[in-house]
Coordinates of C-alpha atoms in Angstrom, one line a residue:
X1 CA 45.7 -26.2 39.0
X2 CA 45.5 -28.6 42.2
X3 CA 46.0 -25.6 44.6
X4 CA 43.0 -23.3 43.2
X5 CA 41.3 -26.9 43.0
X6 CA 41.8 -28.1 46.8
X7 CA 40.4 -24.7 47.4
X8 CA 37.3 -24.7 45.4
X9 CA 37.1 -28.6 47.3
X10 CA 37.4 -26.8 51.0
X11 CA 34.7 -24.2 50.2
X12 CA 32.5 -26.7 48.7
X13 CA 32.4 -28.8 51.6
X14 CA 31.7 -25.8 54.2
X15 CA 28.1 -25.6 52.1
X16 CA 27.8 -29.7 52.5
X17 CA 26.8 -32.2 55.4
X18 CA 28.6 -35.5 55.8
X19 CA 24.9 -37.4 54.6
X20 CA 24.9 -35.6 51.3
X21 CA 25.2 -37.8 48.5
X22 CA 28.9 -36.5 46.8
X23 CA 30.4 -35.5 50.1
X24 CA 32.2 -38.5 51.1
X25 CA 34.1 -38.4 47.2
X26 CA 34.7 -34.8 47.4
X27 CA 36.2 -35.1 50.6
X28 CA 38.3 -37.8 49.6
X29 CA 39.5 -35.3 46.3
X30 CA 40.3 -33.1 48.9
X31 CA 42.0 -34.9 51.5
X32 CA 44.1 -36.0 48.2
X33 CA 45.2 -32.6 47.5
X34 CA 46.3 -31.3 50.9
X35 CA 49.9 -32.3 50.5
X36 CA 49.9 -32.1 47.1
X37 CA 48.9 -28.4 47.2
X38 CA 51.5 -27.9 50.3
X39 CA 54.0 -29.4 48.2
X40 CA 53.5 -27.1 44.9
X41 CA 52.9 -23.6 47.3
X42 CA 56.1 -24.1 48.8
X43 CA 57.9 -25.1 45.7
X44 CA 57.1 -22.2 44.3
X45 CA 57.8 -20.2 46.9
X46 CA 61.0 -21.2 47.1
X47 CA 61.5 -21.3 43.5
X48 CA 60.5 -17.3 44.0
X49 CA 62.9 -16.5 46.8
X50 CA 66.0 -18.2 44.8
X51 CA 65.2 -15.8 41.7
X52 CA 65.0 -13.0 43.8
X53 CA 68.6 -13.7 45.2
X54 CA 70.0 -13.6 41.5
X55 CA 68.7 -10.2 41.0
X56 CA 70.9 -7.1 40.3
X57 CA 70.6 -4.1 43.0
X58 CA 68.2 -2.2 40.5
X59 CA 66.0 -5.1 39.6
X60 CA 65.6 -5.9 43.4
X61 CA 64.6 -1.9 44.4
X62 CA 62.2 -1.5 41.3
X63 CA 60.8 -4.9 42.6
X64 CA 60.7 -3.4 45.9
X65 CA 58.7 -0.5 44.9
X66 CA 55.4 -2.2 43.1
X67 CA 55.2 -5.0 46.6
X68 CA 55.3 -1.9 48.4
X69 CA 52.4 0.1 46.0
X70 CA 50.5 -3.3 46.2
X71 CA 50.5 -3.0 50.1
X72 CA 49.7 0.2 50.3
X73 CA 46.9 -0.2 48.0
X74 CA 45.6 -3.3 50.1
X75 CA 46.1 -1.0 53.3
X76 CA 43.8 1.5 51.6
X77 CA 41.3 -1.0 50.2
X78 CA 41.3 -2.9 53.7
X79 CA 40.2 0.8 55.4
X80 CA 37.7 1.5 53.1
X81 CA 36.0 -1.7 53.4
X82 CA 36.2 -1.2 57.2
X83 CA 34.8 2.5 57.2
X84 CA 32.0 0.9 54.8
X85 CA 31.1 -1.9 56.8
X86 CA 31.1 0.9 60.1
X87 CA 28.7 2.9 57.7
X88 CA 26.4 0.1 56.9
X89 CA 26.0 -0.5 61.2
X90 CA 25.9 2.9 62.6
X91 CA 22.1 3.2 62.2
X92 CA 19.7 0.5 62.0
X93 CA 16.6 0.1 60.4
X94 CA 14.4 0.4 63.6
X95 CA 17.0 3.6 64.4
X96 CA 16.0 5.2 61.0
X97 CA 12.3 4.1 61.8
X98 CA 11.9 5.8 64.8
X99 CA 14.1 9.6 63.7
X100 CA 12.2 12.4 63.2
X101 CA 15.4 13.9 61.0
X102 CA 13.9 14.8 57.4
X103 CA 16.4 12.6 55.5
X104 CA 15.6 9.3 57.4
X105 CA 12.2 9.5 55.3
X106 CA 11.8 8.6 52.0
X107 CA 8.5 10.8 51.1
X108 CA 10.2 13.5 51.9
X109 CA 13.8 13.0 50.0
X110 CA 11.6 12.5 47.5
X111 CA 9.7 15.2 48.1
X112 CA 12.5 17.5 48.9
X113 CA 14.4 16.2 45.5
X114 CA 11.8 17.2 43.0
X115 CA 11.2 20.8 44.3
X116 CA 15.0 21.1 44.0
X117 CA 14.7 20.6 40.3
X118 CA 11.8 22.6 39.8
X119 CA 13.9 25.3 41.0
X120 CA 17.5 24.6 39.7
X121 CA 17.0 22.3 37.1
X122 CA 18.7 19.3 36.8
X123 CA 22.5 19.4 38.1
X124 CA 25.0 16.2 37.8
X125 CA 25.8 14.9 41.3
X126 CA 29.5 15.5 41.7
X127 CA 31.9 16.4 44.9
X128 CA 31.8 20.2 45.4
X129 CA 31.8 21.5 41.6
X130 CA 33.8 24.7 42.8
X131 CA 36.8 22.9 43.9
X132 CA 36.6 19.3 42.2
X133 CA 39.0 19.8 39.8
X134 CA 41.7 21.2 43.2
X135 CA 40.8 17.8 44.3
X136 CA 41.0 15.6 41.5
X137 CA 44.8 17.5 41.2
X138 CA 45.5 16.2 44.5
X139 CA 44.5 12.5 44.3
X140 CA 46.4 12.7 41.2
X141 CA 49.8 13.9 42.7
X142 CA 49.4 11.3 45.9
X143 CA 49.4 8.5 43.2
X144 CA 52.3 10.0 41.2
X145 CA 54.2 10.1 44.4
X146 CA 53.3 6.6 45.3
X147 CA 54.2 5.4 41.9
X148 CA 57.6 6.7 42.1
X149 CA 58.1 7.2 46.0
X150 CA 61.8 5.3 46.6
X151 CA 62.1 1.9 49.3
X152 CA 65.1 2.9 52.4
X153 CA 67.5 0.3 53.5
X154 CA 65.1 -0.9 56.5
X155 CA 62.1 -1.3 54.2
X156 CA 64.2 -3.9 51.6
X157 CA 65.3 -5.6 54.4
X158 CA 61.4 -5.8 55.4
X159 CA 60.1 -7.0 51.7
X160 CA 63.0 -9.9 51.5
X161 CA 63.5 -10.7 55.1
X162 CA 63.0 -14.6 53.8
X163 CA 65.2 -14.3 50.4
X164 CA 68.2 -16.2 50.8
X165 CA 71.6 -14.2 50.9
X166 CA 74.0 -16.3 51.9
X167 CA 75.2 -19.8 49.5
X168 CA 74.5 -21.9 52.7
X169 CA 71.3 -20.2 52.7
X170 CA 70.5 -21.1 49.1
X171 CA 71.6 -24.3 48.8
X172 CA 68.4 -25.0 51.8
X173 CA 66.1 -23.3 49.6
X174 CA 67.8 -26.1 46.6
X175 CA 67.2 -28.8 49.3
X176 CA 63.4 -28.0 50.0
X177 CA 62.9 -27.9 46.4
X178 CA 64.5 -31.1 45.9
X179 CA 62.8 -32.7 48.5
X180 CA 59.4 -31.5 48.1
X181 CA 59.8 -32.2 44.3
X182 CA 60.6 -35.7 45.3
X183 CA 57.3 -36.0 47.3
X184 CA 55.3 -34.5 44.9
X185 CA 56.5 -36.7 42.2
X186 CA 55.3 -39.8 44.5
X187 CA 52.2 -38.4 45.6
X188 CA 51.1 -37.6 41.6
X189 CA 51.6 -41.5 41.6
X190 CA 50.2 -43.0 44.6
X191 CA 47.3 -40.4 45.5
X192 CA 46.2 -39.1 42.2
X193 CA 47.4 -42.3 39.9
X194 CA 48.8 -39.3 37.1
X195 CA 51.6 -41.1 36.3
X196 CA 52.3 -38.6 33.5
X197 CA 52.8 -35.7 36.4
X198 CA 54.6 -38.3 38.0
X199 CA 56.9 -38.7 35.4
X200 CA 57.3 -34.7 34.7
X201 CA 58.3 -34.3 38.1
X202 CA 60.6 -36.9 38.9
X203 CA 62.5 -36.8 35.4
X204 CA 62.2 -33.7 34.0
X205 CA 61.8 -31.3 37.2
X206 CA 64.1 -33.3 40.1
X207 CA 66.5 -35.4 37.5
X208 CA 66.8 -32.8 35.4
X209 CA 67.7 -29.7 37.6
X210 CA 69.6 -31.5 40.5
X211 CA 72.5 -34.2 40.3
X212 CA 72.4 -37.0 42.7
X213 CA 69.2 -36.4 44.3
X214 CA 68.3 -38.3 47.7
X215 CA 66.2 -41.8 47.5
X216 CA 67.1 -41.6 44.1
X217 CA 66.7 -46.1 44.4
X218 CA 62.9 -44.5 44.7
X219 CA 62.5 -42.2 42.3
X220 CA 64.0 -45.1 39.9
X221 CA 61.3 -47.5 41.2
X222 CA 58.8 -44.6 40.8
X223 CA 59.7 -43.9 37.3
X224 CA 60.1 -47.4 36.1
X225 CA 56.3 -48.4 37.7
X226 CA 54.9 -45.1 36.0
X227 CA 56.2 -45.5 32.4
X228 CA 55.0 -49.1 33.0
X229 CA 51.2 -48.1 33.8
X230 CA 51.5 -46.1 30.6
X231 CA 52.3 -49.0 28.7
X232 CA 56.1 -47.5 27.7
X233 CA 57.8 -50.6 28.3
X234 CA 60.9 -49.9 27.0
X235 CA 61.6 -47.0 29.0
X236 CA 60.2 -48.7 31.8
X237 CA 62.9 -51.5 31.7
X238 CA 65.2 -48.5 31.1
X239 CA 64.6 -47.4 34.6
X240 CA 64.2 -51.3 36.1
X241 CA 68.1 -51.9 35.1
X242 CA 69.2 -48.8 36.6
X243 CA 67.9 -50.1 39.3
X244 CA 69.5 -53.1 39.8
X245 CA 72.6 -51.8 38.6
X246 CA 73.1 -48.9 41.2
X247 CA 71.2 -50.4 43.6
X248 CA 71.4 -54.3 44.2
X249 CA 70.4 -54.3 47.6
X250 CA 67.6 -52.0 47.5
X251 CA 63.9 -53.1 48.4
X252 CA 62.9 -51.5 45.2
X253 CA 65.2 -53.8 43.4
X254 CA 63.6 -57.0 45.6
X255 CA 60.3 -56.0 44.3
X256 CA 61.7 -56.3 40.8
X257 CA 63.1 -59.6 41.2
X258 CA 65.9 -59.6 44.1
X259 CA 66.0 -61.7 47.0
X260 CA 62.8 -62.0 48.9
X261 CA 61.9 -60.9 52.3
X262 CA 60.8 -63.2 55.0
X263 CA 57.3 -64.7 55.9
X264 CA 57.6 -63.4 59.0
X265 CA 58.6 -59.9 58.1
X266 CA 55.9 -59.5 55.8
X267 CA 53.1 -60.7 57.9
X268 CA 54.7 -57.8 60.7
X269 CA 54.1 -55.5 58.0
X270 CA 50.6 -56.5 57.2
X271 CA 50.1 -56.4 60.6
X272 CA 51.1 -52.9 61.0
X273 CA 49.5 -51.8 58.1
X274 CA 46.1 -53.3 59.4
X275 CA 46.7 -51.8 62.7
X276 CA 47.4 -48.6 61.0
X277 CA 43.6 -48.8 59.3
X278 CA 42.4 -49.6 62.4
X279 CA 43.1 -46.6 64.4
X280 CA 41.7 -44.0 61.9
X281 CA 45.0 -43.6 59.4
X282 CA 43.2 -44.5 56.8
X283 CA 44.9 -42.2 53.9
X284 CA 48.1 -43.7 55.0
X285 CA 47.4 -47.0 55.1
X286 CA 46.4 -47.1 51.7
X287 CA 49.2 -45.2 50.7
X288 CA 51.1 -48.1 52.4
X289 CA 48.8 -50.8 50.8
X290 CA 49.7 -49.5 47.4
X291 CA 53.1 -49.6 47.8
X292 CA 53.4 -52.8 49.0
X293 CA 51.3 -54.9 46.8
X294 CA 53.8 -54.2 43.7
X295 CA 56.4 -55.7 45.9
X296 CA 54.7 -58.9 46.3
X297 CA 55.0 -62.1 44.2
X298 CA 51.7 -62.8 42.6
X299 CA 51.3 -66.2 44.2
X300 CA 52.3 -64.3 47.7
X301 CA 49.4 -65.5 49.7
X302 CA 49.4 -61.9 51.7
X303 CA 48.5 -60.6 48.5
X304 CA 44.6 -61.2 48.9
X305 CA 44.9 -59.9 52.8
X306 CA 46.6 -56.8 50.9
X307 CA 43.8 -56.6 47.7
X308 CA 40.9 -57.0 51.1
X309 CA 42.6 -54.1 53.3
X310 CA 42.7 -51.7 49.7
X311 CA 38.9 -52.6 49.6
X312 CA 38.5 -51.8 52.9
X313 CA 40.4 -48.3 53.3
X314 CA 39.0 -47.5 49.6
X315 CA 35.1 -47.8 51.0
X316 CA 36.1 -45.7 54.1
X317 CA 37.6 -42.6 52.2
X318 CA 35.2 -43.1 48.6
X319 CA 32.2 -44.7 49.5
X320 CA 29.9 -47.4 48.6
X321 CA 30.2 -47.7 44.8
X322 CA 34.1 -47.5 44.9
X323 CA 33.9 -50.2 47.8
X324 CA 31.8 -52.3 45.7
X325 CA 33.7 -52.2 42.5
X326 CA 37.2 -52.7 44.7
X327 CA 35.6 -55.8 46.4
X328 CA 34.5 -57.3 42.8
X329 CA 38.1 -56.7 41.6
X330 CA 39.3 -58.5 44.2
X331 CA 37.1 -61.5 43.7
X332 CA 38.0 -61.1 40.3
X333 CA 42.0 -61.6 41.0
X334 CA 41.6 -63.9 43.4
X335 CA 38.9 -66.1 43.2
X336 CA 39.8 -68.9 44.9
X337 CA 41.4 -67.1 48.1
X338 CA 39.2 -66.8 51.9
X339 CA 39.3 -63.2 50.9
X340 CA 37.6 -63.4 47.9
X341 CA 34.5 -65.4 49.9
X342 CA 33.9 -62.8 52.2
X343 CA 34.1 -60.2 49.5
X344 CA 31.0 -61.9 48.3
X345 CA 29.4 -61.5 51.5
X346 CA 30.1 -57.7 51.6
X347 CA 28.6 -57.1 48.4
X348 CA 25.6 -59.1 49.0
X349 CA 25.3 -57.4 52.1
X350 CA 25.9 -54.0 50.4
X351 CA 24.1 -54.4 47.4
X352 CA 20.9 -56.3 49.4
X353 CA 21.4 -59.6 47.5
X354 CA 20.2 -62.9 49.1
X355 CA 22.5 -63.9 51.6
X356 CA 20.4 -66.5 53.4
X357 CA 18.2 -63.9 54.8
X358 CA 14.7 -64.7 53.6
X359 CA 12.1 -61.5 54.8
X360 CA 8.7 -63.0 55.5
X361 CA 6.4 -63.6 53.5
X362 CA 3.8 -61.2 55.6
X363 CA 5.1 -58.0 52.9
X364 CA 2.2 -59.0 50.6
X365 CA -1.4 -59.2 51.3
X366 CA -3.9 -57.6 53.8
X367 CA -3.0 -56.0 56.3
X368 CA -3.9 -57.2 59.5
X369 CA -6.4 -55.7 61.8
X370 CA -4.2 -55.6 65.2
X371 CA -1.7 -53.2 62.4
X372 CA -4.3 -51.2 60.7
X373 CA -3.9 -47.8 61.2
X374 CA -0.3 -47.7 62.2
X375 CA 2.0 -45.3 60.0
X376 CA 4.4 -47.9 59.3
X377 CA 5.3 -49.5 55.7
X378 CA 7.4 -52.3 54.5
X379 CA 10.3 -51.4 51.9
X380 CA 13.0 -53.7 51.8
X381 CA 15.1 -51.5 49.6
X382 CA 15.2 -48.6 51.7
X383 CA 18.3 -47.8 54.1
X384 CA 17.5 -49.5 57.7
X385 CA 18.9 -48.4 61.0
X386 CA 18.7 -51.0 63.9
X387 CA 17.6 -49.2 67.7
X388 CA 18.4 -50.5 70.7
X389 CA 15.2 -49.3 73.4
X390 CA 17.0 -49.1 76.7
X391 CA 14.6 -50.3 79.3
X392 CA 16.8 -50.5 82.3
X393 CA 18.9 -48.5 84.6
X394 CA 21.9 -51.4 84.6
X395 CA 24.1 -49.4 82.1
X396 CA 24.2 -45.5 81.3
X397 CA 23.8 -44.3 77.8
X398 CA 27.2 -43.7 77.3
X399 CA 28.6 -46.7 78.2
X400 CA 26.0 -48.5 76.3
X401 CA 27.2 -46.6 73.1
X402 CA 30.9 -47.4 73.9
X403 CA 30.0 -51.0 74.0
X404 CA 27.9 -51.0 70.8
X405 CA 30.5 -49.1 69.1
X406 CA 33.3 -52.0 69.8
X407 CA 31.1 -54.4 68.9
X408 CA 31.0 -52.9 65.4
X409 CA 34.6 -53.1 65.4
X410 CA 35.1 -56.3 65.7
X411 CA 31.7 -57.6 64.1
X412 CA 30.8 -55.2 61.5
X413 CA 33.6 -52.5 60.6
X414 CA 33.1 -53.2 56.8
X415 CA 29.6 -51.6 57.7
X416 CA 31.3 -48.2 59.2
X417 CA 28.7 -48.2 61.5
X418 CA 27.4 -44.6 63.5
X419 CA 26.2 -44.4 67.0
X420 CA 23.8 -41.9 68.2
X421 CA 20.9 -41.6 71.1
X422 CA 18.0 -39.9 71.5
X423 CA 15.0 -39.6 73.8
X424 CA 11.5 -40.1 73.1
X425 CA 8.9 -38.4 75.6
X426 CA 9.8 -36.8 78.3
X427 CA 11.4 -39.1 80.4
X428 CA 14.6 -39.0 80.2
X429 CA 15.0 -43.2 80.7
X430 CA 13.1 -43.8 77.4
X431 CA 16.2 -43.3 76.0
X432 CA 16.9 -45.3 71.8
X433 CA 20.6 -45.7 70.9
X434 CA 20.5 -45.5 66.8
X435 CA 22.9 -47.3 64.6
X436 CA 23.2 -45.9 61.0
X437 CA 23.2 -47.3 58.5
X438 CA 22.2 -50.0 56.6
X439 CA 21.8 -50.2 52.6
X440 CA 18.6 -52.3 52.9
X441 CA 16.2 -54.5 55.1
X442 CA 18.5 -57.6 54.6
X443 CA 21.6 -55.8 55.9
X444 CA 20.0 -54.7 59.0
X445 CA 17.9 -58.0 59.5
X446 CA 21.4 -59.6 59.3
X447 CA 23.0 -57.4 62.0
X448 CA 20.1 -57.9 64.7
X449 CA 20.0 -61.6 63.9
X450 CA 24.2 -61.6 64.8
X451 CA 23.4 -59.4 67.7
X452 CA 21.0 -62.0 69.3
X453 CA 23.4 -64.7 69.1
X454 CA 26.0 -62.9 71.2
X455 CA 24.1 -60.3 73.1
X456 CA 26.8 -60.4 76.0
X457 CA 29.1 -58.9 73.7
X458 CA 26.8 -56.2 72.7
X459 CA 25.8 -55.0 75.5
X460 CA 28.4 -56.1 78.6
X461 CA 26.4 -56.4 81.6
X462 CA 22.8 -56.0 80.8
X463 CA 20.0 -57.8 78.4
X464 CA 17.2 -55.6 79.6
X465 CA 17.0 -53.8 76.0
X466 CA 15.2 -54.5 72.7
X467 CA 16.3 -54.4 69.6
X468 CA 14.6 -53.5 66.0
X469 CA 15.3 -53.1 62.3
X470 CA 13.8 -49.9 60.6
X471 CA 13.3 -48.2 57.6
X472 CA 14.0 -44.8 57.9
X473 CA 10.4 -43.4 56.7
X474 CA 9.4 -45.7 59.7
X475 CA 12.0 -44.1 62.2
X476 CA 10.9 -40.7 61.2
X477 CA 7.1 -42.2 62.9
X478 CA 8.4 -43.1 65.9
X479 CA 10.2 -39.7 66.5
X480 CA 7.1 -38.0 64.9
X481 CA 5.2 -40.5 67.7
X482 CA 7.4 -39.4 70.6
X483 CA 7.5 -43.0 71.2
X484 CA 7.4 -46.4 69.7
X485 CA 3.6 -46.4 69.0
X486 CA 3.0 -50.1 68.1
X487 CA 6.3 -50.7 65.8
X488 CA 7.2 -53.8 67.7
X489 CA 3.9 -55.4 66.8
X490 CA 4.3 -54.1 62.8
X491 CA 8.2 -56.0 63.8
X492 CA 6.9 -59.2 65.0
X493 CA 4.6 -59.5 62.0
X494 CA 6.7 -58.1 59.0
X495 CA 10.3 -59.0 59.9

C-alpha cells in the first residue's frame, strides 16, 4: 500500500532531524513515493467517478443517502470534539485553584459523595432516571429518520458535482487513467526497480483495458527491459520485436540495436543531465541517468561519466553506504576508465583509507607539557569539521560563507559539504564559519591541505583567517570554551 506507506514516511520524518542516522534513506523512500502515491489516488478516483456514471437512478440515490449519513455523522463528531476541547479550556488549573465553589475541591466531592450514600444508598449514575427512557426514544427516532431521510435534486447534484455525465466527459476521466497508468507503470520501474508492478501495470492494467494507448514505443521498451531484469527472456524479446516492428525509428528501438545517435548529441545530453544534478534536481536526474545508460553501447565511453553521475545523485538522495557501494560498482564495470580512478579516491576519502595523507606520528606517546591540561583528544576515526576563525573585517560573514560554499562546488561536491557560523564570546567579530562534515581525520586534513594551496579561491579577497581540522568531541570544547582555548597549539602538534 504505497499511499498508507508515503504517509507513515511523512509522519515519521516530522519526529526526525536531518543528522539522524536513517533520515536521509527514509526521506529518499519518501520522496520516491510522492508521485507514485499521486498517481494511484487519482487513479482511483477516477476509476470511482466512472463507476458512479454507470449506476442506475436507484443505485445512485441509495448511494446518495449513506455519503450524506457519513457527513452528517462527521458534522456531529466534528462539534463534539469542538464543544470537548471548549470544555477542557474554560477553566484552568490555577482558575479551579483559586474558586471557593464546593465542587472545584476534591475533599469535599469526596466528602460530599460518601454522605450521599450513607443516606441514599448506592444509585447508578444515569441522565435523569425519570425521563431517560423519553430520551433514549428520541435519539432513537433522530437516527431512524437520518437512516432513511431522502437526498432532493440540489443535494445529488452536490454529492456528484465531479462524476462525469457527459461521453466527452468520460472519455477525460478514460484519458487520466490511461495516462497516469502509463506513469505509474514507469515510475514502478525507474524509482522503485519493481519490475513485477511494472509489468502489472503496463500489461495487464493499460494494455489490457485501453486499445492503442499513447507512447505505446515506451511502454514496449518498458515492458521488454522489465521482463528482462526478471530473467524472462523470451517474453522479453517478445516485447524487443514489437518494437522494432511498429516502431523502426523510435529511440527505444536505437537503444536496442538501431542506428546510433551522434557524439555530439550525446555529450549535450550528459551535459544537461549534469547540469540538471547541479542545480538541486537531483531525483530527476537520476531518473534521467537511468534511462539513458540502457541506451548506451557498452563500449560508449560516456558510459563511465553516466555510471559516476548515478554514484553521485545516489550519495545525495541515500547516503554514505549506498554512495560507497555505487562507487565500488562502478570501479567494478569499469576499471580501467578516469572515472573509475577517482572513484577510488572517493571511497578512500569516505571510508578514511590512506590516501597519501599520513597523520603525525605525535598521536602516541606523552603528552606534552605546553598541552597538558587542555580538553582536547586525538581520534582519527571520528567525523571532523574544518573552521575557518575570521580575524578580519575585509569580508562579512555572509559573503565569506557564499565563497566557501562555491568553493565546495567546484572542489569538493562529492563531500556535500554544509556551511554554518557561529560566534564565540561576546564579540561579535570572533566570528568561526563551520563546514560539516567530514567522515574522518584524513578527509578533513585532506580538505585544509587543498584549501592552502588555493586560498584565493576560498576566500576571494582576504587571507586574514585560519583554518583548522576538528573532531567533533573537540569542537564541542571550544564552544563549551567560548573560544579557541589553546586548540591551535594541540593543531600544530597533533595534525
Amino acid at each position: 500500500d504505497f499511499v498508507n506507506a508515503k504517509n507513515y514516511y511523512d509522519t515519521t520524518l516530522t519526529f526526525m532531524t536531518e543528522e539522524d542516522e536513517d533520515y536521509s534513506v527514509l526521506k529518499l523512500r519518501r520522496d520516491n513515493l510522492i508521485e507514485i502515491a499521486q498517481l494511484i489516488t487519482e487513479i482511483e478516483m477516477q476509476d470511482s467517478l466512472l463507476k458512479i456514471a454507470n449506476m442506475t437512478d436507484a443505485e445512485r440515490s441509495s448511494l446518495a443517502k449513506q455519503i450524506k449519513k457519513e457527513r452528517q455523522q462527521e458534522r456531529i463528531r466534528q462539534i463534539n470534539q469542538q464543544l470537548i476541547e471548549r470544555a477542557k479550556n474554560s477553566e484552568s488549573s490555577d482558575e479551579r485553584k483559586k474558586s471557593t465553589f464546593f465542587a472545584y475541591s476534591d475533599k469535599a466531592v469526596k466528602k460530599g459523595a460518601k454522605q450521599f450514600e450513607k443516606t441514599y444508598g448506592n444509585i447508578p449514575l444515569v441522565d435523569n432516571w425519570r425521563v431517560k427512557s423519553e430520551i433514549q426514544s428520541v435519539s432513537n427516532s433522530k437516527n431512524s429518520e437520518v437512516e432513511g431521510e431522502s437526498v432532493n435534486n440540489a443535494e445529488l447534484d452536490d454529492i456528484f458535482a465531479n462524476v462525469p455525465k457527459t461521453e466527452e466527459e468520460k472519455l477525460k476521466s478514460h484519458q487520466i487513467i490511461r495516462r497516469n497508468y502509463e506513469k505509474l507503470g514507469m515510475q514502478y520501474h525507474d524509482l522503485l526497480e519493481r519490475y513485477d508492478l511494472s509489468i502489472q501495470v503496463l500489461e495487464d492494467d493499460l494494455l489490457g483495458n485501453y486499445n492503442n494507448p499513447n507512447h505505446l514505443d515506451a511502454i514496449y521498451y518498458y515492458l521488454y527491459s522489465s521482463y528482462n531484469n526478471l530473467k524472462k527472456t523470451s517474453t522479453a524479446n517478445k516485447y524487443k520485436e514489437l518494437l522494432k516492428d511498429k516502431f523502426p525509428n523510435s529511440k527505444y528501438t536505437e537503444a536496442l540495436g538501431g542506428k546510433k545517435k551522434s557524439t555530439n548529441s550525446k555529450i549535450d545530453s550528459y551535459e544537461s543531465i549534469y547540469s540538471m544534478f547541479e542545480k538541486g534536481n537531483v531525483s530527476q536526474a537520476l531518473k534521467m541517468v537511468k534511462r539513458t545508460i540502457p541506451l548506451l553501447e557498452h563500449d560508449d565511453p560516456l558510459l563511465p561519466k553516466y555510471s559516476l553521475l548515478e554514484s553521485m545523485c545516489i550519495g545525495k538522495k541515500e547516503g554514505e553506504e549506498a554512495y560507497i557501494a555505487s562507487l565500488n560498482k562502478l570501479v567494478e564495470k569499469h576499471p580501467n576508465s578516469a572515472e573509475a580512478k577517482k572513484a577510488k579516491e572517493i571511497v578512500a576519502i569516505i571510508s578514511g583509507a590512506s590516501v597519501g595523507i599520513v597523520s603525525d606520528s605525535n598521536t602516541s606517546g606523552e603528552v606534552p607539557s605546553h598541552l597538558k591540561g587542555l580538553p582536547f583528544k586525538v581520534d582519527e576515526k571520528a567525523p571532523h569539521y574544518v573552521i575557518v576563525l575570521m580575524k578580519g573585517k575585509e569580508k562579512n560573514i555572509s559573503e565569506s560563507k557564499t565563497d566557501i560554499s562555491s568553493y565546495n562546488r567546484k572542489n569538493a561536491k562529492d563531500l556535500r559539504l554544509r556551511v554554518s557560523n557561529i560566534y564565540i564570546g561576546t564579540d561579535v567579530k570572533n566570528a568561526i564559519i563551520v563546514i560539516r562534515k567530514f567522515p574522518n581525520q584524513i578527509a578533513a586534513v585532506k580538505y585544509y591541505k587543498r584549501v592552502l594551496e588555493n586560498q584565493a579561491d576560498f576566500l576571494i579577497g582576504t587571507t586574514n583567517y585560519e583554518v583548522y581540522p576538528i573532531s567533533q568531541a573537540n569542537y564541542k570544547e571550544i564552544l563549551k570554551a567560548r573560544g579557541l582555548n589553546s586548540y591551535d597549539k594541540f593543531f600544530d602538534y597533533y595534525y
